[in-house]
Amino acid sequence: MRYFVAVAEERHFGRAATRLHMSQPPLSRAIKRLEADVGALLFARSPTGVTLTAVGTVLLDEARALLDHADRVRVRVSAAAGVSNLTVGILGDGTDPGVSRLAAAYRRSHPGIDIRIRDTDLTDPTCGLRAGLVDVALTRAPFDETALTVRVLRTDPVGVVLRADDPLARRDRLRLAELSDRRWFQFPQGTDPIWQSYWNAGSLREGPVVRAVQECVQAVLWNGTVGLAPLGHELPAELAVVPLVDMVPSRVVAVWNEGDTNPLIRSFIEIATAAYRH
């Protein structure tokens, strides 16, 4: 059922396989076995992806209900065994509407679970996951994923943050090469190098060291420093964000330790996937 729901939601076997952390051939075989059991095709296949058949549409509603029930059973059993809390790390901006939808949906599904939030700065993209400070993290990729499991929730285009009176702020779009002579934000020594490289657009840069979103904002306001940020974030009127046409989008992800079988985490990931899809 989980395999079927993943294919139905992703509308693509390859993307579903990535989401499930498996290769595509066994996923395809599993769906074919399910279709044989049902006695009807669940998907109409095409070179660009799949669409649900009428039978598949009916099964999707039932499958989601079954999986929700299974997760509730696991959570109740865990609560009876003394596992009744979950610590979630959140990076940077907790005002993301996806976080609000996730919080509301998780409260409805698990009203007895105590959710503890750890708000983290920009120096640790795993939000304390490697240090054992959180059970699961809502953050942005890329970073070192060794021994971690990552679920992509959303991708956001990226722009450059400038002072509103900067001549480049009047442009509709920019390229990274046009910012090569500017000072950029830096993260402290010891910060994940993959993370640092992404936010410096793959080049060595010079500029002030920052740890938090507000420090980035103030560096632009006071010093004219430039940096990158996902589009759609609210900023002071004195700042502007200009889309970058040649910057790889930023991925919002949920991350947990590889092999962690805590049912509260599994339920959290499934609810997060649905909340960020809207």
PDB file of C-alpha atoms in Angstrom:
ATOM      1  CA  MET A   1       0.000   0.000   0.000  1.00  0.00           C
ATOM      2  CA  ARG A   2       2.836   2.424   0.783  1.00  0.00           C
ATOM      3  CA  TYR A   3       4.421   1.701  -2.577  1.00  0.00           C
ATOM      4  CA  PHE A   4       1.107   2.269  -4.343  1.00  0.00           C
ATOM      5  CA  VAL A   5       0.437   5.570  -2.533  1.00  0.00           C
ATOM      6  CA  ALA A   6       3.933   6.832  -3.345  1.00  0.00           C
ATOM      7  CA  VAL A   7       3.488   6.140  -7.080  1.00  0.00           C
ATOM      8  CA  ALA A   8      -0.009   7.647  -7.027  1.00  0.00           C
ATOM      9  CA  GLU A   9       1.189  10.844  -5.342  1.00  0.00           C
ATOM     10  CA  GLU A  10       4.368  11.261  -7.374  1.00  0.00           C
ATOM     11  CA  ARG A  11       2.673  10.273 -10.687  1.00  0.00           C
ATOM     12  CA  HIS A  12       6.010   8.752 -11.694  1.00  0.00           C
ATOM     13  CA  PHE A  13       7.744   5.446 -10.875  1.00  0.00           C
ATOM     14  CA  GLY A  14      11.228   6.981 -10.804  1.00  0.00           C
ATOM     15  CA  ARG A  15      10.283   9.768  -8.381  1.00  0.00           C
ATOM     16  CA  ALA A  16       8.352   7.306  -6.224  1.00  0.00           C
ATOM     17  CA  ALA A  17      11.367   4.975  -6.095  1.00  0.00           C
ATOM     18  CA  THR A  18      13.574   7.875  -4.993  1.00  0.00           C
ATOM     19  CA  ARG A  19      11.057   8.831  -2.304  1.00  0.00           C
ATOM     20  CA  LEU A  20      10.942   5.222  -1.065  1.00  0.00           C
ATOM     21  CA  HIS A  21      14.754   4.894  -1.162  1.00  0.00           C
ATOM     22  CA  MET A  22      14.651   1.885  -3.472  1.00  0.00           C
ATOM     23  CA  SER A  23      15.400   1.099  -7.114  1.00  0.00           C
ATOM     24  CA  GLN A  24      12.648   1.260  -9.719  1.00  0.00           C
ATOM     25  CA  PRO A  25      12.479  -2.412 -10.899  1.00  0.00           C
ATOM     26  CA  PRO A  26      11.318  -3.908  -7.552  1.00  0.00           C
ATOM     27  CA  LEU A  27       8.822  -1.065  -7.188  1.00  0.00           C
ATOM     28  CA  SER A  28       7.389  -1.790 -10.644  1.00  0.00           C
ATOM     29  CA  ARG A  29       7.165  -5.505  -9.806  1.00  0.00           C
ATOM     30  CA  ALA A  30       5.371  -4.771  -6.549  1.00  0.00           C
ATOM     31  CA  ILE A  31       2.779  -2.621  -8.311  1.00  0.00           C
ATOM     32  CA  LYS A  32       2.236  -5.309 -10.962  1.00  0.00           C
ATOM     33  CA  ARG A  33       1.640  -7.882  -8.196  1.00  0.00           C
ATOM     34  CA  LEU A  34      -0.834  -5.529  -6.571  1.00  0.00           C
ATOM     35  CA  GLU A  35      -2.653  -5.061  -9.891  1.00  0.00           C
ATOM     36  CA  ALA A  36      -2.769  -8.851 -10.281  1.00  0.00           C
ATOM     37  CA  ASP A  37      -4.265  -9.185  -6.798  1.00  0.00           C
ATOM     38  CA  VAL A  38      -6.850  -6.475  -7.501  1.00  0.00           C
ATOM     39  CA  GLY A  39      -7.593  -7.871 -10.954  1.00  0.00           C
ATOM     40  CA  ALA A  40      -7.410  -4.507 -12.696  1.00  0.00           C
ATOM     41  CA  LEU A  41      -4.927  -1.869 -13.817  1.00  0.00           C
ATOM     42  CA  LEU A  42      -4.309   0.827 -11.204  1.00  0.00           C
ATOM     43  CA  PHE A  43      -2.261   3.157 -13.412  1.00  0.00           C
ATOM     44  CA  ALA A  44      -2.340   4.260 -17.029  1.00  0.00           C
ATOM     45  CA  ARG A  45       1.329   4.374 -18.000  1.00  0.00           C
ATOM     46  CA  SER A  46       2.966   6.789 -20.463  1.00  0.00           C
ATOM     47  CA  PRO A  47       6.558   7.869 -21.251  1.00  0.00           C
ATOM     48  CA  THR A  48       6.107  10.949 -19.060  1.00  0.00           C
ATOM     49  CA  GLY A  49       4.618   9.215 -16.011  1.00  0.00           C
ATOM     50  CA  VAL A  50       1.428   7.593 -14.806  1.00  0.00           C
ATOM     51  CA  THR A  51      -2.167   8.574 -14.054  1.00  0.00           C
ATOM     52  CA  LEU A  52      -4.641   6.758 -11.855  1.00  0.00           C
ATOM     53  CA  THR A  53      -7.335   4.640 -13.442  1.00  0.00           C
ATOM     54  CA  ALA A  54     -10.862   4.668 -11.978  1.00  0.00           C
ATOM     55  CA  VAL A  55      -9.963   1.594  -9.935  1.00  0.00           C
ATOM     56  CA  GLY A  56      -6.732   3.224  -8.797  1.00  0.00           C
ATOM     57  CA  THR A  57      -8.588   6.331  -7.640  1.00  0.00           C
ATOM     58  CA  VAL A  58     -10.859   4.237  -5.426  1.00  0.00           C
ATOM     59  CA  LEU A  59      -7.941   2.256  -4.037  1.00  0.00           C
ATOM     60  CA  LEU A  60      -5.953   5.425  -3.255  1.00  0.00           C
ATOM     61  CA  ASP A  61      -8.610   6.646  -0.790  1.00  0.00           C
ATOM     62  CA  GLU A  62      -8.762   3.223   0.855  1.00  0.00           C
ATOM     63  CA  ALA A  63      -4.982   2.850   0.953  1.00  0.00           C
ATOM     64  CA  ARG A  64      -4.499   6.216   2.647  1.00  0.00           C
ATOM     65  CA  ALA A  65      -7.131   5.311   5.244  1.00  0.00           C
ATOM     66  CA  LEU A  66      -5.456   1.940   5.893  1.00  0.00           C
ATOM     67  CA  LEU A  67      -2.019   3.500   6.272  1.00  0.00           C
ATOM     68  CA  ASP A  68      -3.339   6.224   8.569  1.00  0.00           C
ATOM     69  CA  HIS A  69      -4.919   3.549  10.737  1.00  0.00           C
ATOM     70  CA  ALA A  70      -1.693   1.523  10.762  1.00  0.00           C
ATOM     71  CA  ASP A  71       0.273   4.591  11.867  1.00  0.00           C
ATOM     72  CA  ARG A  72      -2.248   5.304  14.651  1.00  0.00           C
ATOM     73  CA  VAL A  73      -1.890   1.728  15.869  1.00  0.00           C
ATOM     74  CA  ARG A  74       1.903   2.050  15.940  1.00  0.00           C
ATOM     75  CA  VAL A  75       1.712   5.359  17.782  1.00  0.00           C
ATOM     76  CA  ARG A  76      -0.698   3.971  20.399  1.00  0.00           C
ATOM     77  CA  VAL A  77       1.526   0.951  20.963  1.00  0.00           C
ATOM     78  CA  SER A  78       4.580   3.203  21.261  1.00  0.00           C
ATOM     79  CA  ALA A  79       2.755   5.450  23.719  1.00  0.00           C
ATOM     80  CA  ALA A  80       1.849   2.407  25.800  1.00  0.00           C
ATOM     81  CA  ALA A  81       5.532   1.464  25.782  1.00  0.00           C
ATOM     82  CA  GLY A  82       6.494   4.936  26.998  1.00  0.00           C
ATOM     83  CA  VAL A  83       7.428   6.513  23.652  1.00  0.00           C
ATOM     84  CA  SER A  84       5.164   9.575  23.610  1.00  0.00           C
ATOM     85  CA  ASN A  85       7.252  12.518  22.433  1.00  0.00           C
ATOM     86  CA  LEU A  86       9.036  13.652  19.290  1.00  0.00           C
ATOM     87  CA  THR A  87      11.714  16.345  19.001  1.00  0.00           C
ATOM     88  CA  VAL A  88      11.671  18.246  15.704  1.00  0.00           C
ATOM     89  CA  GLY A  89      14.486  20.498  14.535  1.00  0.00           C
ATOM     90  CA  ILE A  90      13.521  23.461  12.344  1.00  0.00           C
ATOM     91  CA  LEU A  91      16.095  25.465  10.425  1.00  0.00           C
ATOM     92  CA  GLY A  92      15.857  29.202   9.957  1.00  0.00           C
ATOM     93  CA  ASP A  93      12.379  30.445   9.077  1.00  0.00           C
ATOM     94  CA  GLY A  94       9.595  28.711  11.020  1.00  0.00           C
ATOM     95  CA  THR A  95       6.954  30.895   9.323  1.00  0.00           C
ATOM     96  CA  ASP A  96       6.866  28.616   6.261  1.00  0.00           C
ATOM     97  CA  PRO A  97       3.157  27.816   5.625  1.00  0.00           C
ATOM     98  CA  GLY A  98       4.139  24.189   5.099  1.00  0.00           C
ATOM     99  CA  VAL A  99       5.236  24.033   8.753  1.00  0.00           C
ATOM    100  CA  SER A 100       1.876  25.449   9.879  1.00  0.00           C
ATOM    101  CA  ARG A 101      -0.079  22.890   7.829  1.00  0.00           C
ATOM    102  CA  LEU A 102       2.128  20.084   9.111  1.00  0.00           C
ATOM    103  CA  ALA A 103       1.686  21.142  12.745  1.00  0.00           C
ATOM    104  CA  ALA A 104      -2.110  21.262  12.407  1.00  0.00           C
ATOM    105  CA  ALA A 105      -2.283  17.893  10.621  1.00  0.00           C
ATOM    106  CA  TYR A 106       0.019  16.180  13.114  1.00  0.00           C
ATOM    107  CA  ARG A 107      -1.955  17.493  16.096  1.00  0.00           C
ATOM    108  CA  ARG A 108      -5.160  16.108  14.562  1.00  0.00           C
ATOM    109  CA  SER A 109      -3.606  12.696  13.951  1.00  0.00           C
ATOM    110  CA  HIS A 110      -1.643  12.392  17.209  1.00  0.00           C
ATOM    111  CA  PRO A 111      -3.250  14.588  19.901  1.00  0.00           C
ATOM    112  CA  GLY A 112      -1.499  12.702  22.717  1.00  0.00           C
ATOM    113  CA  ILE A 113       2.042  13.141  21.411  1.00  0.00           C
ATOM    114  CA  ASP A 114       4.242  15.838  22.949  1.00  0.00           C
ATOM    115  CA  ILE A 115       6.075  17.662  20.130  1.00  0.00           C
ATOM    116  CA  ARG A 116       9.234  19.463  21.171  1.00  0.00           C
ATOM    117  CA  ILE A 117      10.689  22.042  18.756  1.00  0.00           C
ATOM    118  CA  ARG A 118      14.364  22.926  18.495  1.00  0.00           C
ATOM    119  CA  ASP A 119      14.884  26.095  16.445  1.00  0.00           C
ATOM    120  CA  THR A 120      18.397  26.117  14.980  1.00  0.00           C
ATOM    121  CA  ASP A 121      20.659  28.606  13.253  1.00  0.00           C
ATOM    122  CA  LEU A 122      22.275  28.361   9.808  1.00  0.00           C
ATOM    123  CA  THR A 123      25.470  26.649  10.951  1.00  0.00           C
ATOM    124  CA  ASP A 124      23.962  23.149  11.213  1.00  0.00           C
ATOM    125  CA  PRO A 125      21.659  22.154   8.344  1.00  0.00           C
ATOM    126  CA  THR A 126      20.768  18.898  10.152  1.00  0.00           C
ATOM    127  CA  CYS A 127      19.384  20.877  13.124  1.00  0.00           C
ATOM    128  CA  GLY A 128      21.204  18.755  15.695  1.00  0.00           C
ATOM    129  CA  LEU A 129      20.220  15.413  14.175  1.00  0.00           C
ATOM    130  CA  ARG A 130      23.767  14.039  14.094  1.00  0.00           C
ATOM    131  CA  ALA A 131      24.325  15.112  17.688  1.00  0.00           C
ATOM    132  CA  GLY A 132      21.189  13.284  18.823  1.00  0.00           C
ATOM    133  CA  LEU A 133      19.451  16.508  19.829  1.00  0.00           C
ATOM    134  CA  VAL A 134      16.407  15.934  17.577  1.00  0.00           C
ATOM    135  CA  ASP A 135      14.524  12.935  16.157  1.00  0.00           C
ATOM    136  CA  VAL A 136      13.714  14.496  12.792  1.00  0.00           C
ATOM    137  CA  ALA A 137      14.583  17.780  11.067  1.00  0.00           C
ATOM    138  CA  LEU A 138      12.768  20.135   8.693  1.00  0.00           C
ATOM    139  CA  THR A 139      15.554  21.856   6.807  1.00  0.00           C
ATOM    140  CA  ARG A 140      17.022  22.627   3.399  1.00  0.00           C
ATOM    141  CA  ALA A 141      19.396  20.581   1.260  1.00  0.00           C
ATOM    142  CA  PRO A 142      22.118  20.070   0.118  1.00  0.00           C
ATOM    143  CA  PHE A 143      24.368  18.874   2.931  1.00  0.00           C
ATOM    144  CA  ASP A 144      26.311  15.733   3.842  1.00  0.00           C
ATOM    145  CA  GLU A 145      23.672  12.963   3.872  1.00  0.00           C
ATOM    146  CA  THR A 146      25.930  10.203   5.218  1.00  0.00           C
ATOM    147  CA  ALA A 147      23.907   7.852   7.500  1.00  0.00           C
ATOM    148  CA  LEU A 148      20.809  10.029   7.045  1.00  0.00           C
ATOM    149  CA  THR A 149      17.526   9.469   5.190  1.00  0.00           C
ATOM    150  CA  VAL A 150      16.166  12.467   3.282  1.00  0.00           C
ATOM    151  CA  ARG A 151      12.643  13.072   1.948  1.00  0.00           C
ATOM    152  CA  VAL A 152      12.201  16.037  -0.417  1.00  0.00           C
ATOM    153  CA  LEU A 153       9.062  18.003   0.488  1.00  0.00           C
ATOM    154  CA  ARG A 154       9.274  20.983  -1.889  1.00  0.00           C
ATOM    155  CA  THR A 155      11.652  22.856  -4.183  1.00  0.00           C
ATOM    156  CA  ASP A 156      11.927  26.656  -4.127  1.00  0.00           C
ATOM    157  CA  PRO A 157      13.555  28.960  -6.696  1.00  0.00           C
ATOM    158  CA  VAL A 158      16.349  31.083  -5.275  1.00  0.00           C
ATOM    159  CA  GLY A 159      17.113  34.783  -5.595  1.00  0.00           C
ATOM    160  CA  VAL A 160      19.751  37.232  -4.461  1.00  0.00           C
ATOM    161  CA  VAL A 161      18.988  39.540  -1.510  1.00  0.00           C
ATOM    162  CA  LEU A 162      19.982  43.180  -2.088  1.00  0.00           C
ATOM    163  CA  ARG A 163      19.308  46.563  -0.561  1.00  0.00           C
ATOM    164  CA  ALA A 164      16.332  48.140  -2.291  1.00  0.00           C
ATOM    165  CA  ASP A 165      18.503  51.098  -3.399  1.00  0.00           C
ATOM    166  CA  ASP A 166      21.076  48.817  -5.049  1.00  0.00           C
ATOM    167  CA  PRO A 167      21.056  49.366  -8.860  1.00  0.00           C
ATOM    168  CA  LEU A 168      20.776  45.605  -9.408  1.00  0.00           C
ATOM    169  CA  ALA A 169      17.594  45.512  -7.308  1.00  0.00           C
ATOM    170  CA  ARG A 170      15.718  47.116 -10.207  1.00  0.00           C
ATOM    171  CA  ARG A 171      16.390  44.125 -12.445  1.00  0.00           C
ATOM    172  CA  ASP A 172      13.752  41.443 -13.127  1.00  0.00           C
ATOM    173  CA  ARG A 173      16.352  38.672 -12.953  1.00  0.00           C
ATOM    174  CA  LEU A 174      20.097  38.246 -12.577  1.00  0.00           C
ATOM    175  CA  ARG A 175      22.862  35.756 -13.276  1.00  0.00           C
ATOM    176  CA  LEU A 176      25.449  34.683 -10.724  1.00  0.00           C
ATOM    177  CA  ALA A 177      28.281  36.112 -12.836  1.00  0.00           C
ATOM    178  CA  GLU A 178      26.828  39.600 -12.323  1.00  0.00           C
ATOM    179  CA  LEU A 179      27.494  39.247  -8.568  1.00  0.00           C
ATOM    180  CA  SER A 180      31.090  38.048  -8.805  1.00  0.00           C
ATOM    181  CA  ASP A 181      32.541  41.310  -7.471  1.00  0.00           C
ATOM    182  CA  ARG A 182      30.220  41.514  -4.445  1.00  0.00           C
ATOM    183  CA  ARG A 183      30.771  40.487  -0.818  1.00  0.00           C
ATOM    184  CA  TRP A 184      28.670  37.497   0.255  1.00  0.00           C
ATOM    185  CA  PHE A 185      27.546  35.941   3.536  1.00  0.00           C
ATOM    186  CA  GLN A 186      29.886  33.345   5.027  1.00  0.00           C
ATOM    187  CA  PHE A 187      29.235  30.637   7.610  1.00  0.00           C
ATOM    188  CA  PRO A 188      31.642  29.893  10.506  1.00  0.00           C
ATOM    189  CA  GLN A 189      34.520  27.434  10.137  1.00  0.00           C
ATOM    190  CA  GLY A 190      33.369  23.849  10.610  1.00  0.00           C
ATOM    191  CA  THR A 191      30.056  24.379   8.806  1.00  0.00           C
ATOM    192  CA  ASP A 192      29.125  21.538   6.440  1.00  0.00           C
ATOM    193  CA  PRO A 193      31.165  22.304   3.255  1.00  0.00           C
ATOM    194  CA  ILE A 194      28.408  21.081   0.902  1.00  0.00           C
ATOM    195  CA  TRP A 195      25.957  23.462   2.573  1.00  0.00           C
ATOM    196  CA  GLN A 196      28.428  26.358   2.497  1.00  0.00           C
ATOM    197  CA  SER A 197      29.263  25.737  -1.179  1.00  0.00           C
ATOM    198  CA  TYR A 198      25.599  25.794  -2.189  1.00  0.00           C
ATOM    199  CA  TRP A 199      24.850  29.137  -0.526  1.00  0.00           C
ATOM    200  CA  ASN A 200      28.051  30.572  -2.009  1.00  0.00           C
ATOM    201  CA  ALA A 201      26.995  29.297  -5.474  1.00  0.00           C
ATOM    202  CA  GLY A 202      29.954  26.949  -5.673  1.00  0.00           C
ATOM    203  CA  SER A 203      32.687  29.606  -5.440  1.00  0.00           C
ATOM    204  CA  LEU A 204      35.052  30.863  -2.760  1.00  0.00           C
ATOM    205  CA  ARG A 205      33.670  34.158  -1.441  1.00  0.00           C
ATOM    206  CA  GLU A 206      34.609  36.932   0.948  1.00  0.00           C
ATOM    207  CA  GLY A 207      32.227  38.613   3.338  1.00  0.00           C
ATOM    208  CA  PRO A 208      30.889  38.760   6.909  1.00  0.00           C
ATOM    209  CA  VAL A 209      30.322  35.580   8.918  1.00  0.00           C
ATOM    210  CA  VAL A 210      26.676  35.004   9.852  1.00  0.00           C
ATOM    211  CA  ARG A 211      24.858  32.401  11.911  1.00  0.00           C
ATOM    212  CA  ALA A 212      21.179  33.394  11.756  1.00  0.00           C
ATOM    213  CA  VAL A 213      18.653  34.735   9.250  1.00  0.00           C
ATOM    214  CA  GLN A 214      18.447  38.092  11.044  1.00  0.00           C
ATOM    215  CA  GLU A 215      22.221  38.472  10.884  1.00  0.00           C
ATOM    216  CA  CYS A 216      21.968  37.988   7.104  1.00  0.00           C
ATOM    217  CA  VAL A 217      19.286  40.674   6.871  1.00  0.00           C
ATOM    218  CA  GLN A 218      21.304  43.142   8.937  1.00  0.00           C
ATOM    219  CA  ALA A 219      24.458  42.467   6.914  1.00  0.00           C
ATOM    220  CA  VAL A 220      22.602  43.539   3.771  1.00  0.00           C
ATOM    221  CA  LEU A 221      21.054  46.610   5.413  1.00  0.00           C
ATOM    222  CA  TRP A 222      24.245  47.866   7.054  1.00  0.00           C
ATOM    223  CA  ASN A 223      27.011  46.665   4.728  1.00  0.00           C
ATOM    224  CA  GLY A 224      25.405  46.036   1.354  1.00  0.00           C
ATOM    225  CA  THR A 225      26.412  42.371   1.539  1.00  0.00           C
ATOM    226  CA  VAL A 226      24.574  40.071  -0.865  1.00  0.00           C
ATOM    227  CA  GLY A 227      23.422  36.544  -0.258  1.00  0.00           C
ATOM    228  CA  LEU A 228      20.988  33.975  -1.541  1.00  0.00           C
ATOM    229  CA  ALA A 229      17.518  33.221  -0.233  1.00  0.00           C
ATOM    230  CA  PRO A 230      14.515  31.177  -1.355  1.00  0.00           C
ATOM    231  CA  LEU A 231      11.899  33.274  -3.128  1.00  0.00           C
ATOM    232  CA  GLY A 232       8.671  33.995  -1.278  1.00  0.00           C
ATOM    233  CA  HIS A 233      10.097  34.877   2.136  1.00  0.00           C
ATOM    234  CA  GLU A 234       8.915  38.133   3.700  1.00  0.00           C
ATOM    235  CA  LEU A 235      11.672  40.721   4.050  1.00  0.00           C
ATOM    236  CA  PRO A 236      11.825  44.342   5.253  1.00  0.00           C
ATOM    237  CA  ALA A 237      10.771  46.970   2.705  1.00  0.00           C
ATOM    238  CA  GLU A 238      14.384  48.168   2.547  1.00  0.00           C
ATOM    239  CA  LEU A 239      15.403  44.864   0.931  1.00  0.00           C
ATOM    240  CA  ALA A 240      14.663  43.259  -2.422  1.00  0.00           C
ATOM    241  CA  VAL A 241      15.052  39.737  -3.781  1.00  0.00           C
ATOM    242  CA  VAL A 242      15.855  39.333  -7.472  1.00  0.00           C
ATOM    243  CA  PRO A 243      15.418  35.839  -9.006  1.00  0.00           C
ATOM    244  CA  LEU A 244      18.578  34.104 -10.215  1.00  0.00           C
ATOM    245  CA  VAL A 245      18.118  32.333 -13.542  1.00  0.00           C
ATOM    246  CA  ASP A 246      21.149  30.030 -13.204  1.00  0.00           C
ATOM    247  CA  MET A 247      20.889  28.964  -9.544  1.00  0.00           C
ATOM    248  CA  VAL A 248      19.823  25.424  -8.639  1.00  0.00           C
ATOM    249  CA  PRO A 249      16.544  25.522  -6.636  1.00  0.00           C
ATOM    250  CA  SER A 250      16.611  25.018  -2.890  1.00  0.00           C
ATOM    251  CA  ARG A 251      15.035  21.776  -1.585  1.00  0.00           C
ATOM    252  CA  VAL A 252      12.929  21.734   1.578  1.00  0.00           C
ATOM    253  CA  VAL A 253      13.507  18.322   3.146  1.00  0.00           C
ATOM    254  CA  ALA A 254      12.627  16.172   6.125  1.00  0.00           C
ATOM    255  CA  VAL A 255      15.631  14.260   7.495  1.00  0.00           C
ATOM    256  CA  TRP A 256      16.042  11.483  10.024  1.00  0.00           C
ATOM    257  CA  ASN A 257      18.739   9.008  11.020  1.00  0.00           C
ATOM    258  CA  GLU A 258      19.103   6.062   8.685  1.00  0.00           C
ATOM    259  CA  GLY A 259      17.601   2.906  10.176  1.00  0.00           C
ATOM    260  CA  ASP A 260      15.546   4.711  12.835  1.00  0.00           C
ATOM    261  CA  THR A 261      12.293   2.703  13.118  1.00  0.00           C
ATOM    262  CA  ASN A 262      10.456   5.033  15.524  1.00  0.00           C
ATOM    263  CA  PRO A 263       6.834   4.915  14.279  1.00  0.00           C
ATOM    264  CA  LEU A 264       6.339   8.537  15.318  1.00  0.00           C
ATOM    265  CA  ILE A 265       9.001   9.560  12.806  1.00  0.00           C
ATOM    266  CA  ARG A 266       7.447   7.480  10.012  1.00  0.00           C
ATOM    267  CA  SER A 267       4.054   9.038  10.672  1.00  0.00           C
ATOM    268  CA  PHE A 268       5.613  12.519  10.831  1.00  0.00           C
ATOM    269  CA  ILE A 269       7.283  12.041   7.424  1.00  0.00           C
ATOM    270  CA  GLU A 270       4.086  10.866   5.726  1.00  0.00           C
ATOM    271  CA  ILE A 271       2.057  13.753   7.149  1.00  0.00           C
ATOM    272  CA  ALA A 272       4.814  16.219   6.188  1.00  0.00           C
ATOM    273  CA  THR A 273       4.825  14.926   2.610  1.00  0.00           C
ATOM    274  CA  ALA A 274       1.080  15.547   2.332  1.00  0.00           C
ATOM    275  CA  ALA A 275       1.222  18.958   4.071  1.00  0.00           C
ATOM    276  CA  TYR A 276       3.934  20.327   1.776  1.00  0.00           C
ATOM    277  CA  ARG A 277       2.239  18.983  -1.364  1.00  0.00           C
ATOM    278  CA  HIS A 278      -0.651  21.478  -1.024  1.00  0.00           C
TER     279      HIS A 278
END
